[in-house]
Amino acid sequence: MPMPVQYALHKTTDSREFEKMVKDCAEKIWRREFSCYGRNGQIQHGIDILSDDGEIAIQCKDYLKRDNESRNRFLQKIRQDYKKAISHFPGIITFVIATSMDRDAGLEDDVLKWEEELNGTDKTVAMKIMFWED
Protein backbone atom coordinates (compact mmCIF):
# COMPACT_ATOMS: atom_id res chain seq x y z
CA MET A 1 0.00 0.00 0.00
CA PRO A 2 1.46 3.41 -0.90
CA MET A 3 2.25 5.86 1.87
CA PRO A 4 0.10 9.04 1.92
CA VAL A 5 3.08 11.10 0.74
CA GLN A 6 3.17 8.97 -2.42
CA TYR A 7 -0.30 9.97 -3.52
CA ALA A 8 -0.39 12.52 -6.30
CA LEU A 9 -2.86 15.31 -5.65
CA HIS A 10 -4.00 17.31 -8.62
CA LYS A 11 -3.07 20.97 -8.36
CA THR A 12 -5.95 23.22 -7.54
CA THR A 13 -6.82 26.32 -9.54
CA ASP A 14 -8.87 27.69 -6.63
CA SER A 15 -6.71 30.07 -4.57
CA ARG A 16 -8.93 29.77 -1.46
CA GLU A 17 -8.71 25.98 -1.58
CA PHE A 18 -4.92 26.27 -1.92
CA GLU A 19 -4.76 28.56 1.14
CA LYS A 20 -6.81 26.09 3.19
CA MET A 21 -4.48 23.26 2.16
CA VAL A 22 -1.43 25.32 3.12
CA LYS A 23 -3.01 26.22 6.48
CA ASP A 24 -3.64 22.52 7.24
CA CYS A 25 -0.07 21.61 6.26
CA ALA A 26 1.38 24.44 8.36
CA GLU A 27 -0.53 23.24 11.43
CA LYS A 28 0.96 19.78 11.01
CA ILE A 29 4.49 21.00 10.29
CA TRP A 30 4.75 23.59 13.08
CA ARG A 31 2.30 21.95 15.51
CA ARG A 32 0.43 25.15 16.28
CA GLU A 33 -2.76 26.87 15.20
CA PHE A 34 -2.95 29.07 12.11
CA SER A 35 -5.69 31.31 10.77
CA CYS A 36 -6.40 32.66 7.33
CA TYR A 37 -5.87 36.40 7.41
CA GLY A 38 -8.61 38.42 5.75
CA ARG A 39 -10.07 37.43 2.40
CA ASN A 40 -9.58 38.13 -1.30
CA GLY A 41 -10.01 41.80 -2.12
CA GLN A 42 -8.99 43.02 1.34
CA ILE A 43 -5.67 44.56 2.30
CA GLN A 44 -3.72 41.69 3.83
CA HIS A 45 -0.33 43.36 4.38
CA GLY A 46 1.58 40.72 2.43
CA ILE A 47 0.25 37.59 4.10
CA ASP A 48 -2.55 35.07 3.70
CA ILE A 49 -2.07 32.93 6.80
CA LEU A 50 -0.74 33.81 10.27
CA SER A 51 0.10 31.61 13.23
CA ASP A 52 -2.03 32.39 16.27
CA ASP A 53 1.08 33.55 18.15
CA GLY A 54 1.98 35.90 15.28
CA GLU A 55 5.43 34.39 14.73
CA ILE A 56 4.90 32.64 11.37
CA ALA A 57 3.44 34.44 8.36
CA ILE A 58 2.62 32.62 5.14
CA GLN A 59 2.12 34.14 1.70
CA CYS A 60 0.40 31.78 -0.75
CA LYS A 61 1.17 32.06 -4.43
CA ASP A 62 -0.91 29.71 -6.53
CA TYR A 63 1.33 29.89 -9.61
CA LEU A 64 1.09 27.01 -12.05
CA LYS A 65 3.31 28.28 -14.88
CA ARG A 66 7.10 27.86 -14.80
CA ASP A 67 8.40 30.24 -17.44
CA ASN A 68 10.94 32.99 -16.75
CA GLU A 69 8.33 35.75 -16.80
CA SER A 70 6.22 33.96 -14.17
CA ARG A 71 9.31 33.21 -12.08
CA ASN A 72 10.48 36.84 -12.12
CA ARG A 73 6.97 38.13 -11.37
CA PHE A 74 6.72 35.59 -8.52
CA LEU A 75 10.02 36.76 -6.96
CA GLN A 76 9.10 40.43 -7.34
CA LYS A 77 5.71 39.93 -5.65
CA ILE A 78 7.27 37.92 -2.82
CA ARG A 79 9.78 40.69 -2.10
CA GLN A 80 6.93 43.22 -1.92
CA ASP A 81 4.83 40.95 0.32
CA TYR A 82 7.77 40.28 2.64
CA LYS A 83 8.39 44.01 3.15
CA LYS A 84 4.70 44.66 3.84
CA ALA A 85 4.46 41.74 6.27
CA ILE A 86 7.44 42.57 8.45
CA SER A 87 6.47 46.22 8.69
CA HIS A 88 2.86 45.44 9.67
CA PHE A 89 3.50 42.37 11.88
CA PRO A 90 6.61 43.07 14.01
CA GLY A 91 6.41 39.69 15.79
CA ILE A 92 7.12 37.63 12.66
CA ILE A 93 10.19 35.42 13.01
CA THR A 94 9.51 33.20 9.97
CA PHE A 95 8.13 34.24 6.58
CA VAL A 96 6.94 31.31 4.48
CA ILE A 97 6.32 31.38 0.75
CA ALA A 98 3.88 28.64 -0.26
CA THR A 99 3.54 27.99 -3.96
CA SER A 100 1.78 25.45 -6.12
CA MET A 101 4.81 25.41 -8.43
CA ASP A 102 6.92 22.27 -8.61
CA ARG A 103 10.13 22.20 -6.58
CA ASP A 104 12.72 24.44 -8.21
CA ALA A 105 16.36 24.60 -7.07
CA GLY A 106 16.81 28.01 -8.68
CA LEU A 107 13.94 29.49 -6.67
CA GLU A 108 15.26 27.89 -3.49
CA ASP A 109 18.68 29.43 -4.19
CA ASP A 110 17.09 32.84 -4.82
CA VAL A 111 15.23 32.67 -1.50
CA LEU A 112 18.39 31.61 0.37
CA LYS A 113 20.42 34.45 -1.17
CA TRP A 114 17.63 36.88 -0.48
CA GLU A 115 17.37 35.72 3.16
CA GLU A 116 21.11 36.29 3.65
CA GLU A 117 20.84 39.73 2.06
CA LEU A 118 17.84 40.75 4.18
CA ASN A 119 19.31 39.43 7.40
CA GLY A 120 22.16 41.88 7.01
CA THR A 121 19.61 44.52 8.05
CA ASP A 122 18.37 45.17 11.58
CA LYS A 123 15.50 42.65 11.33
CA THR A 124 16.28 38.94 11.19
CA VAL A 125 13.44 36.86 9.77
CA ALA A 126 13.89 33.26 8.65
CA MET A 127 12.52 32.48 5.21
CA LYS A 128 11.19 29.20 3.90
CA ILE A 129 9.69 28.23 0.57
CA MET A 130 7.17 25.40 0.34
CA PHE A 131 6.44 23.85 -3.03
CA TRP A 132 3.47 21.73 -4.11
CA GLU A 133 5.28 18.54 -3.13
CA ASP A 134 5.60 19.80 0.44
PDB file of N, CA and C in Angstrom, residues 53-116:
ATOM      1  N   ASP A  53       0.153  32.795  17.305  1.00  0.00           N
ATOM      2  CA  ASP A  53       1.077  33.553  18.150  1.00  0.00           C
ATOM      3  C   ASP A  53       1.749  34.690  17.371  1.00  0.00           C
ATOM      4  N   GLY A  54       1.452  34.818  16.088  1.00  0.00           N
ATOM      5  CA  GLY A  54       1.976  35.903  15.275  1.00  0.00           C
ATOM      6  C   GLY A  54       3.425  35.754  14.840  1.00  0.00           C
ATOM      7  N   GLU A  55       4.009  34.578  15.053  1.00  0.00           N
ATOM      8  CA  GLU A  55       5.428  34.391  14.727  1.00  0.00           C
ATOM      9  C   GLU A  55       5.682  33.887  13.311  1.00  0.00           C
ATOM     10  N   ILE A  56       4.712  33.216  12.710  1.00  0.00           N
ATOM     11  CA  ILE A  56       4.896  32.643  11.370  1.00  0.00           C
ATOM     12  C   ILE A  56       3.846  33.230  10.439  1.00  0.00           C
ATOM     13  N   ALA A  57       4.321  33.863   9.375  1.00  0.00           N
ATOM     14  CA  ALA A  57       3.441  34.440   8.365  1.00  0.00           C
ATOM     15  C   ALA A  57       3.642  33.673   7.065  1.00  0.00           C
ATOM     16  N   ILE A  58       2.554  33.382   6.384  1.00  0.00           N
ATOM     17  CA  ILE A  58       2.618  32.620   5.139  1.00  0.00           C
ATOM     18  C   ILE A  58       1.951  33.414   4.029  1.00  0.00           C
ATOM     19  N   GLN A  59       2.663  33.529   2.913  1.00  0.00           N
ATOM     20  CA  GLN A  59       2.115  34.137   1.704  1.00  0.00           C
ATOM     21  C   GLN A  59       1.931  33.017   0.692  1.00  0.00           C
ATOM     22  N   CYS A  60       0.710  32.829   0.223  1.00  0.00           N
ATOM     23  CA  CYS A  60       0.401  31.782  -0.747  1.00  0.00           C
ATOM     24  C   CYS A  60       0.422  32.355  -2.151  1.00  0.00           C
ATOM     25  N   LYS A  61       1.114  31.677  -3.025  1.00  0.00           N
ATOM     26  CA  LYS A  61       1.167  32.064  -4.431  1.00  0.00           C
ATOM     27  C   LYS A  61       0.807  30.838  -5.255  1.00  0.00           C
ATOM     28  N   ASP A  62      -0.400  30.843  -5.768  1.00  0.00           N
ATOM     29  CA  ASP A  62      -0.911  29.710  -6.534  1.00  0.00           C
ATOM     30  C   ASP A  62      -0.511  29.871  -7.999  1.00  0.00           C
ATOM     31  N   TYR A  63       0.779  29.746  -8.264  1.00  0.00           N
ATOM     32  CA  TYR A  63       1.332  29.894  -9.612  1.00  0.00           C
ATOM     33  C   TYR A  63       1.512  28.517 -10.221  1.00  0.00           C
ATOM     34  N   LEU A  64       0.967  28.308 -11.393  1.00  0.00           N
ATOM     35  CA  LEU A  64       1.094  27.014 -12.051  1.00  0.00           C
ATOM     36  C   LEU A  64       2.119  27.030 -13.178  1.00  0.00           C
ATOM     37  N   LYS A  65       2.381  28.191 -13.755  1.00  0.00           N
ATOM     38  CA  LYS A  65       3.315  28.280 -14.878  1.00  0.00           C
ATOM     39  C   LYS A  65       4.755  28.344 -14.369  1.00  0.00           C
ATOM     40  N   ARG A  66       5.698  27.845 -15.190  1.00  0.00           N
ATOM     41  CA  ARG A  66       7.102  27.862 -14.804  1.00  0.00           C
ATOM     42  C   ARG A  66       7.971  28.487 -15.885  1.00  0.00           C
ATOM     43  N   ASP A  67       7.533  29.567 -16.479  1.00  0.00           N
ATOM     44  CA  ASP A  67       8.399  30.236 -17.444  1.00  0.00           C
ATOM     45  C   ASP A  67       9.144  31.365 -16.721  1.00  0.00           C
ATOM     46  N   ASN A  68      10.130  31.961 -17.388  1.00  0.00           N
ATOM     47  CA  ASN A  68      10.944  32.990 -16.748  1.00  0.00           C
ATOM     48  C   ASN A  68      10.136  34.210 -16.337  1.00  0.00           C
ATOM     49  N   GLU A  69       9.157  34.587 -17.148  1.00  0.00           N
ATOM     50  CA  GLU A  69       8.330  35.745 -16.795  1.00  0.00           C
ATOM     51  C   GLU A  69       7.565  35.482 -15.503  1.00  0.00           C
ATOM     52  N   SER A  70       6.962  34.306 -15.382  1.00  0.00           N
ATOM     53  CA  SER A  70       6.222  33.958 -14.170  1.00  0.00           C
ATOM     54  C   SER A  70       7.150  33.899 -12.969  1.00  0.00           C
ATOM     55  N   ARG A  71       8.329  33.332 -13.161  1.00  0.00           N
ATOM     56  CA  ARG A  71       9.307  33.205 -12.082  1.00  0.00           C
ATOM     57  C   ARG A  71       9.739  34.591 -11.587  1.00  0.00           C
ATOM     58  N   ASN A  72      10.056  35.490 -12.502  1.00  0.00           N
ATOM     59  CA  ASN A  72      10.475  36.843 -12.124  1.00  0.00           C
ATOM     60  C   ASN A  72       9.341  37.608 -11.446  1.00  0.00           C
ATOM     61  N   ARG A  73       8.140  37.468 -11.969  1.00  0.00           N
ATOM     62  CA  ARG A  73       6.975  38.132 -11.369  1.00  0.00           C
ATOM     63  C   ARG A  73       6.734  37.565  -9.957  1.00  0.00           C
ATOM     64  N   PHE A  74       6.874  36.263  -9.813  1.00  0.00           N
ATOM     65  CA  PHE A  74       6.723  35.588  -8.519  1.00  0.00           C
ATOM     66  C   PHE A  74       7.715  36.167  -7.503  1.00  0.00           C
ATOM     67  N   LEU A  75       8.993  36.251  -7.879  1.00  0.00           N
ATOM     68  CA  LEU A  75      10.017  36.762  -6.961  1.00  0.00           C
ATOM     69  C   LEU A  75       9.774  38.229  -6.608  1.00  0.00           C
ATOM     70  N   GLN A  76       9.370  39.016  -7.581  1.00  0.00           N
ATOM     71  CA  GLN A  76       9.100  40.427  -7.336  1.00  0.00           C
ATOM     72  C   GLN A  76       7.939  40.594  -6.345  1.00  0.00           C
ATOM     73  N   LYS A  77       6.872  39.838  -6.540  1.00  0.00           N
ATOM     74  CA  LYS A  77       5.713  39.928  -5.646  1.00  0.00           C
ATOM     75  C   LYS A  77       6.073  39.464  -4.233  1.00  0.00           C
ATOM     76  N   ILE A  78       6.878  38.414  -4.129  1.00  0.00           N
ATOM     77  CA  ILE A  78       7.275  37.916  -2.815  1.00  0.00           C
ATOM     78  C   ILE A  78       8.091  38.969  -2.062  1.00  0.00           C
ATOM     79  N   ARG A  79       8.997  39.628  -2.752  1.00  0.00           N
ATOM     80  CA  ARG A  79       9.785  40.690  -2.103  1.00  0.00           C
ATOM     81  C   ARG A  79       8.860  41.786  -1.558  1.00  0.00           C
ATOM     82  N   GLN A  80       7.875  42.191  -2.352  1.00  0.00           N
ATOM     83  CA  GLN A  80       6.927  43.216  -1.920  1.00  0.00           C
ATOM     84  C   GLN A  80       6.122  42.736  -0.701  1.00  0.00           C
ATOM     85  N   ASP A  81       5.645  41.492  -0.777  1.00  0.00           N
ATOM     86  CA  ASP A  81       4.835  40.949   0.316  1.00  0.00           C
ATOM     87  C   ASP A  81       5.647  40.822   1.602  1.00  0.00           C
ATOM     88  N   TYR A  82       6.902  40.408   1.470  1.00  0.00           N
ATOM     89  CA  TYR A  82       7.773  40.281   2.637  1.00  0.00           C
ATOM     90  C   TYR A  82       7.916  41.632   3.336  1.00  0.00           C
ATOM     91  N   LYS A  83       8.192  42.671   2.568  1.00  0.00           N
ATOM     92  CA  LYS A  83       8.386  44.009   3.148  1.00  0.00           C
ATOM     93  C   LYS A  83       7.112  44.492   3.847  1.00  0.00           C
ATOM     94  N   LYS A  84       5.967  44.270   3.219  1.00  0.00           N
ATOM     95  CA  LYS A  84       4.697  44.664   3.841  1.00  0.00           C
ATOM     96  C   LYS A  84       4.476  43.896   5.150  1.00  0.00           C
ATOM     97  N   ALA A  85       4.725  42.598   5.110  1.00  0.00           N
ATOM     98  CA  ALA A  85       4.458  41.736   6.266  1.00  0.00           C
ATOM     99  C   ALA A  85       5.304  42.119   7.476  1.00  0.00           C
ATOM    100  N   ILE A  86       6.609  42.283   7.278  1.00  0.00           N
ATOM    101  CA  ILE A  86       7.445  42.568   8.454  1.00  0.00           C
ATOM    102  C   ILE A  86       7.221  43.975   9.001  1.00  0.00           C
ATOM    103  N   SER A  87       6.740  44.881   8.160  1.00  0.00           N
ATOM    104  CA  SER A  87       6.468  46.216   8.693  1.00  0.00           C
ATOM    105  C   SER A  87       5.131  46.242   9.446  1.00  0.00           C
ATOM    106  N   HIS A  88       4.174  45.429   9.026  1.00  0.00           N
ATOM    107  CA  HIS A  88       2.856  45.436   9.673  1.00  0.00           C
ATOM    108  C   HIS A  88       2.760  44.475  10.862  1.00  0.00           C
ATOM    109  N   PHE A  89       3.538  43.389  10.827  1.00  0.00           N
ATOM    110  CA  PHE A  89       3.501  42.373  11.881  1.00  0.00           C
ATOM    111  C   PHE A  89       4.901  42.245  12.488  1.00  0.00           C
ATOM    112  N   PRO A  90       5.247  43.063  13.471  1.00  0.00           N
ATOM    113  CA  PRO A  90       6.610  43.071  14.011  1.00  0.00           C
ATOM    114  C   PRO A  90       7.022  41.787  14.728  1.00  0.00           C
ATOM    115  N   GLY A  91       6.079  40.925  15.074  1.00  0.00           N
ATOM    116  CA  GLY A  91       6.407  39.692  15.788  1.00  0.00           C
ATOM    117  C   GLY A  91       6.810  38.526  14.902  1.00  0.00           C
ATOM    118  N   ILE A  92       6.786  38.723  13.587  1.00  0.00           N
ATOM    119  CA  ILE A  92       7.122  37.631  12.664  1.00  0.00           C
ATOM    120  C   ILE A  92       8.587  37.238  12.824  1.00  0.00           C
ATOM    121  N   ILE A  93       8.815  35.935  12.995  1.00  0.00           N
ATOM    122  CA  ILE A  93      10.189  35.424  13.014  1.00  0.00           C
ATOM    123  C   ILE A  93      10.458  34.504  11.819  1.00  0.00           C
ATOM    124  N   THR A  94       9.372  34.038  11.160  1.00  0.00           N
ATOM    125  CA  THR A  94       9.509  33.201   9.968  1.00  0.00           C
ATOM    126  C   THR A  94       8.497  33.641   8.930  1.00  0.00           C
ATOM    127  N   PHE A  95       8.988  33.887   7.715  1.00  0.00           N
ATOM    128  CA  PHE A  95       8.135  34.242   6.583  1.00  0.00           C
ATOM    129  C   PHE A  95       8.188  33.078   5.602  1.00  0.00           C
ATOM    130  N   VAL A  96       7.033  32.500   5.323  1.00  0.00           N
ATOM    131  CA  VAL A  96       6.937  31.314   4.476  1.00  0.00           C
ATOM    132  C   VAL A  96       6.274  31.679   3.159  1.00  0.00           C
ATOM    133  N   ILE A  97       6.882  31.226   2.079  1.00  0.00           N
ATOM    134  CA  ILE A  97       6.317  31.377   0.753  1.00  0.00           C
ATOM    135  C   ILE A  97       5.775  30.009   0.371  1.00  0.00           C
ATOM    136  N   ALA A  98       4.485  29.908   0.156  1.00  0.00           N
ATOM    137  CA  ALA A  98       3.880  28.640  -0.255  1.00  0.00           C
ATOM    138  C   ALA A  98       3.416  28.788  -1.698  1.00  0.00           C
ATOM    139  N   THR A  99       3.891  27.901  -2.549  1.00  0.00           N
ATOM    140  CA  THR A  99       3.539  27.990  -3.959  1.00  0.00           C
ATOM    141  C   THR A  99       3.098  26.636  -4.495  1.00  0.00           C
ATOM    142  N   SER A 100       2.215  26.681  -5.462  1.00  0.00           N
ATOM    143  CA  SER A 100       1.778  25.450  -6.116  1.00  0.00           C
ATOM    144  C   SER A 100       2.737  25.027  -7.227  1.00  0.00           C
ATOM    145  N   MET A 101       3.808  25.797  -7.416  1.00  0.00           N
ATOM    146  CA  MET A 101       4.807  25.410  -8.428  1.00  0.00           C
ATOM    147  C   MET A 101       5.555  24.162  -7.966  1.00  0.00           C
ATOM    148  N   ASP A 102       6.084  23.416  -8.937  1.00  0.00           N
ATOM    149  CA  ASP A 102       6.922  22.265  -8.613  1.00  0.00           C
ATOM    150  C   ASP A 102       8.227  22.750  -7.990  1.00  0.00           C
ATOM    151  N   ARG A 103       8.851  21.868  -7.215  1.00  0.00           N
ATOM    152  CA  ARG A 103      10.127  22.202  -6.583  1.00  0.00           C
ATOM    153  C   ARG A 103      11.102  22.723  -7.629  1.00  0.00           C
ATOM    154  N   ASP A 104      11.821  23.784  -7.272  1.00  0.00           N
ATOM    155  CA  ASP A 104      12.715  24.442  -8.207  1.00  0.00           C
ATOM    156  C   ASP A 104      13.963  24.892  -7.452  1.00  0.00           C
ATOM    157  N   ALA A 105      15.104  24.280  -7.762  1.00  0.00           N
ATOM    158  CA  ALA A 105      16.356  24.599  -7.067  1.00  0.00           C
ATOM    159  C   ALA A 105      16.740  26.059  -7.253  1.00  0.00           C
ATOM    160  N   GLY A 106      16.487  26.608  -8.424  1.00  0.00           N
ATOM    161  CA  GLY A 106      16.809  28.005  -8.676  1.00  0.00           C
ATOM    162  C   GLY A 106      16.035  28.943  -7.763  1.00  0.00           C
ATOM    163  N   LEU A 107      14.740  28.664  -7.571  1.00  0.00           N
ATOM    164  CA  LEU A 107      13.935  29.494  -6.667  1.00  0.00           C
ATOM    165  C   LEU A 107      14.407  29.330  -5.227  1.00  0.00           C
ATOM    166  N   GLU A 108      14.745  28.105  -4.845  1.00  0.00           N
ATOM    167  CA  GLU A 108      15.262  27.889  -3.493  1.00  0.00           C
ATOM    168  C   GLU A 108      16.548  28.684  -3.283  1.00  0.00           C
ATOM    169  N   ASP A 109      17.436  28.663  -4.280  1.00  0.00           N
ATOM    170  CA  ASP A 109      18.681  29.434  -4.195  1.00  0.00           C
ATOM    171  C   ASP A 109      18.402  30.920  -4.085  1.00  0.00           C
ATOM    172  N   ASP A 110      17.445  31.417  -4.880  1.00  0.00           N
ATOM    173  CA  ASP A 110      17.090  32.837  -4.822  1.00  0.00           C
ATOM    174  C   ASP A 110      16.597  33.224  -3.434  1.00  0.00           C
ATOM    175  N   VAL A 111      15.770  32.386  -2.835  1.00  0.00           N
ATOM    176  CA  VAL A 111      15.232  32.672  -1.505  1.00  0.00           C
ATOM    177  C   VAL A 111      16.354  32.639  -0.463  1.00  0.00           C
ATOM    178  N   LEU A 112      17.268  31.676  -0.568  1.00  0.00           N
ATOM    179  CA  LEU A 112      18.389  31.611   0.372  1.00  0.00           C
ATOM    180  C   LEU A 112      19.283  32.843   0.263  1.00  0.00           C
ATOM    181  N   LYS A 113      19.590  33.246  -0.960  1.00  0.00           N
ATOM    182  CA  LYS A 113      20.415  34.447  -1.168  1.00  0.00           C
ATOM    183  C   LYS A 113      19.706  35.683  -0.635  1.00  0.00           C
ATOM    184  N   TRP A 114      18.429  35.757  -0.911  1.00  0.00           N
ATOM    185  CA  TRP A 114      17.635  36.883  -0.476  1.00  0.00           C
ATOM    186  C   TRP A 114      17.568  36.943   1.048  1.00  0.00           C
ATOM    187  N   GLU A 115      17.412  35.776   1.695  1.00  0.00           N
ATOM    188  CA  GLU A 115      17.369  35.719   3.157  1.00  0.00           C
ATOM    189  C   GLU A 115      18.689  36.238   3.738  1.00  0.00           C
ATOM    190  N   GLU A 116      19.803  35.813   3.177  1.00  0.00           N
ATOM    191  CA  GLU A 116      21.113  36.287   3.645  1.00  0.00           C
ATOM    192  C   GLU A 116      21.225  37.801   3.484  1.00  0.00           C
TER     193      GLU A 116
END
